[in-house]
mmCIF file of C-alpha atoms in Angstrom:
data_model
loop_
_atom_site.group_PDB
_atom_site.id
_atom_site.type_symbol
_atom_site.label_atom_id
_atom_site.label_comp_id
_atom_site.label_asym_id
_atom_site.label_seq_id
_atom_site.Cartn_x
_atom_site.Cartn_y
_atom_site.Cartn_z
ATOM 1 C CA ARG H 1 129.422 -4.488 -17.274
ATOM 2 C CA PHE H 2 128.720 -4.335 -13.399
ATOM 3 C CA TRP H 3 133.022 -4.554 -12.442
ATOM 4 C CA GLY H 4 133.781 -2.035 -15.741
ATOM 5 C CA TYR H 5 135.195 -4.513 -17.819
ATOM 6 C CA GLN H 6 132.515 -4.214 -20.634
ATOM 7 C CA GLU H 7 131.942 -0.622 -21.806
ATOM 8 C CA VAL H 8 128.450 0.522 -22.359
ATOM 9 C CA GLU H 9 127.593 3.458 -24.031
ATOM 10 C CA LYS H 10 124.743 4.709 -21.565
ATOM 11 C CA ALA H 11 124.784 4.744 -17.872
ATOM 12 C CA THR H 12 123.204 1.763 -16.850
ATOM 13 C CA LYS H 13 121.757 0.939 -12.784
ATOM 14 C CA VAL H 14 122.973 -2.342 -11.369
ATOM 15 C CA SER H 15 119.699 -3.774 -10.168
ATOM 16 C CA ASN H 16 118.790 -4.417 -6.689
ATOM 17 C CA TYR H 17 118.458 -8.097 -7.401
ATOM 18 C CA THR H 18 122.003 -8.626 -8.858
ATOM 19 C CA LEU H 19 123.294 -6.462 -5.670
ATOM 20 C CA ASP H 20 121.228 -9.060 -3.900
ATOM 21 C CA ILE H 21 122.833 -12.293 -5.478
ATOM 22 C CA LEU H 22 126.611 -10.429 -5.488
ATOM 23 C CA SER H 23 126.068 -9.643 -1.791
ATOM 24 C CA GLN H 24 124.752 -13.540 -1.012
ATOM 25 C CA PHE H 25 127.824 -14.668 -3.029
ATOM 26 C CA ILE H 26 130.482 -12.948 -0.078
ATOM 27 C CA GLY H 27 128.270 -14.167 2.653
ATOM 28 C CA TYR H 28 125.733 -11.574 3.318
ATOM 29 C CA THR H 29 121.989 -12.156 3.303
ATOM 30 C CA ASP H 30 121.265 -9.267 0.942
ATOM 31 C CA TYR H 31 122.353 -5.888 -0.242
ATOM 32 C CA ALA H 32 121.222 -4.182 2.606
ATOM 33 C CA THR H 33 123.017 -6.035 5.232
ATOM 34 C CA PHE H 34 126.107 -5.638 3.277
ATOM 35 C CA CYS H 35 126.081 -1.832 3.305
ATOM 36 C CA ALA H 36 124.853 -1.868 6.973
ATOM 37 C CA SER H 37 128.405 -3.628 7.662
ATOM 38 C CA GLN H 38 130.107 -0.959 5.931
ATOM 39 C CA ASP H 39 128.803 1.741 7.800
ATOM 40 C CA GLY H 40 131.762 3.023 9.472
ATOM 41 C CA SER H 41 132.431 -0.722 11.178
ATOM 42 C CA ASP H 42 135.797 -0.535 12.359
ATOM 43 C CA GLU H 43 135.764 -3.873 13.099
ATOM 44 C CA PHE H 44 139.080 -5.731 11.071
ATOM 45 C CA GLN H 45 139.090 -8.868 9.701
ATOM 46 C CA SER H 46 142.800 -9.420 11.050
ATOM 47 C CA GLU H 47 144.935 -8.087 14.034
ATOM 48 C CA GLN H 48 147.275 -9.099 16.787
ATOM 49 C CA LEU H 49 146.067 -10.331 19.983
ATOM 50 C CA ILE H 50 147.858 -9.053 22.971
ATOM 51 C CA ARG H 51 146.526 -11.012 25.266
ATOM 52 C CA ASN H 52 146.599 -13.773 28.044
ATOM 53 C CA ARG H 53 147.893 -16.996 26.080
ATOM 54 C CA LEU H 54 148.641 -20.425 26.801
ATOM 55 C CA LEU H 55 150.374 -22.667 24.362
ATOM 56 C CA SER H 56 149.750 -26.600 25.204
ATOM 57 C CA GLU H 57 153.306 -27.392 23.984
ATOM 58 C CA GLU H 58 154.624 -25.389 27.134
ATOM 59 C CA LEU H 59 152.438 -27.631 29.389
ATOM 60 C CA LEU H 60 153.667 -30.819 31.021
ATOM 61 C CA ALA H 61 151.706 -33.994 31.266
ATOM 62 C CA ASP H 62 149.118 -33.823 34.273
ATOM 63 C CA ASP H 63 149.026 -29.705 34.242
ATOM 64 C CA ARG H 64 145.533 -28.986 35.003
ATOM 65 C CA ILE H 65 143.547 -25.721 33.231
ATOM 66 C CA PHE H 66 140.685 -24.473 34.958
ATOM 67 C CA VAL H 67 138.513 -22.674 32.047
ATOM 68 C CA THR H 68 135.475 -20.562 32.314
ATOM 69 C CA TRP H 69 132.567 -19.062 29.475
ATOM 70 C CA ASN H 70 129.394 -17.741 29.385
ATOM 71 C CA PRO H 71 126.667 -18.235 30.764
ATOM 72 C CA GLY H 72 128.193 -19.580 33.923
ATOM 73 C CA ARG H 73 130.296 -22.635 32.136
ATOM 74 C CA ARG H 74 133.010 -24.294 33.674
ATOM 75 C CA LEU H 75 135.753 -26.998 33.014
ATOM 76 C CA MET H 76 138.705 -28.851 34.553
ATOM 77 C CA ILE H 77 141.054 -29.967 32.066
ATOM 78 C CA ARG H 78 143.857 -32.119 32.501
ATOM 79 C CA HIS H 79 147.218 -32.551 30.017
ATOM 80 C CA LEU H 80 147.881 -35.447 29.043
ATOM 81 C CA GLY H 81 150.545 -34.883 26.594
ATOM 82 C CA ASN H 82 150.793 -33.970 22.969
ATOM 83 C CA SER H 83 148.011 -31.447 23.135
ATOM 84 C CA GLN H 84 145.831 -33.808 24.383
ATOM 85 C CA PHE H 85 143.267 -33.356 27.212
ATOM 86 C CA VAL H 86 140.548 -34.752 29.747
ATOM 87 C CA VAL H 87 137.828 -33.407 31.282
ATOM 88 C CA GLU H 88 137.830 -33.913 34.851
ATOM 89 C CA GLU H 89 135.393 -31.814 35.934
ATOM 90 C CA SER H 90 132.349 -30.151 34.027
ATOM 91 C CA LEU H 91 129.568 -27.659 34.724
ATOM 92 C CA SER H 92 126.690 -26.630 32.567
ATOM 93 C CA SER H 93 129.086 -27.535 29.580
ATOM 94 C CA LYS H 94 127.827 -29.925 26.797
ATOM 95 C CA LEU H 95 131.506 -31.603 27.237
ATOM 96 C CA HIS H 96 131.493 -34.123 30.142
ATOM 97 C CA VAL H 97 133.942 -35.847 32.750
ATOM 98 C CA GLY H 98 135.963 -38.361 30.461
ATOM 99 C CA ASP H 99 135.887 -36.590 26.936
ATOM 100 C CA THR H 100 138.960 -36.032 25.217
ATOM 101 C CA PHE H 101 140.364 -33.606 22.911
ATOM 102 C CA LEU H 102 142.912 -31.981 21.198
ATOM 103 C CA CYS H 103 143.897 -28.389 21.700
ATOM 104 C CA HIS H 104 146.890 -26.366 20.713
ATOM 105 C CA LEU H 105 146.102 -22.576 21.844
ATOM 106 C CA PHE H 106 144.256 -21.065 24.937
ATOM 107 C CA LEU H 107 143.693 -17.275 24.229
ATOM 108 C CA GLU H 108 141.761 -14.967 27.028
ATOM 109 C CA ARG H 109 138.309 -13.424 25.564
ATOM 110 C CA GLU H 110 139.052 -15.730 22.333
ATOM 111 C CA PRO H 111 137.031 -18.628 21.261
ATOM 112 C CA LEU H 112 138.470 -21.986 22.205
ATOM 113 C CA TYR H 113 138.579 -24.508 19.330
ATOM 114 C CA LEU H 114 138.577 -28.154 20.515
ATOM 115 C CA SER H 115 139.660 -30.945 17.566
ATOM 116 C CA ASN H 116 139.407 -34.636 17.733
ATOM 117 C CA VAL H 117 136.683 -34.453 20.429
ATOM 118 C CA VAL H 118 135.477 -38.464 21.936
ATOM 119 C CA HIS H 119 132.227 -37.187 23.417
ATOM 120 C CA ASP H 120 130.607 -40.087 25.549
ATOM 121 C CA GLY H 121 132.680 -42.811 22.965
ATOM 122 C CA GLN H 122 131.441 -40.825 20.048
ATOM 123 C CA GLN H 123 134.104 -39.147 17.844
ATOM 124 C CA PHE H 124 133.403 -35.453 16.537
ATOM 125 C CA PRO H 125 135.898 -33.205 14.346
ATOM 126 C CA SER H 126 135.498 -30.249 16.628
ATOM 127 C CA TYR H 127 133.934 -28.390 19.042
ATOM 128 C CA VAL H 128 133.940 -24.375 20.005
ATOM 129 C CA CYS H 129 133.602 -23.032 23.856
ATOM 130 C CA GLY H 130 132.531 -19.076 24.428
ATOM 131 C CA ARG H 131 132.355 -18.741 20.913
ATOM 132 C CA LYS H 132 130.497 -15.309 21.463
ATOM 133 C CA ASP H 133 132.441 -14.034 24.651
ATOM 134 C CA GLY H 134 135.522 -15.762 24.608
ATOM 135 C CA ILE H 135 136.862 -17.858 27.599
ATOM 136 C CA LEU H 136 138.880 -17.374 30.733
ATOM 137 C CA PHE H 137 141.387 -19.838 31.735
ATOM 138 C CA HIS H 138 143.999 -19.999 34.805
ATOM 139 C CA LEU H 139 146.244 -22.918 35.868
ATOM 140 C CA GLN H 140 145.670 -24.841 38.370
#
C-alpha cells in the first residue's frame, strides 16, 4: 500500500511508526532524521576526487611517507613493497613503531584506510586514520 502496489479505495495516511521503521531500514534513526537529511542537501554519495593522490604501486621499497591528521596525529611510514608499510615514527596515534599494514591509496583530505594491521603483535582486519577530516601526506 505504501509503495502504491495495492490499490486502496479511500486515501489513507501512513503512520509515523511505519515511516520510522522504513527510515531505520535504510540507516536513519527515524523518519524526522531522514527528512532532515533530504532538505536541500548537496552532499553526493558519489563524486570524482580531484586531489593529491599517491598509489602504493608507484612507490619503491624504502620510500617514506609522512602522514598527518587531526588532532595532531603524525606517522612516518616506510614502504616495504607490495603495498605493505611499517610505522617508523608515531606521535599521538594508536599505531605504534613497528606496526605493519597494507595500504593501496593515499588521498589528501580523505580518510586513510589500512588493512591487515599488525599492532603490538596482534592482527586486526582494518583501521582508519583521519575519519572525519581526512589526512595530509608527503613523500620524505
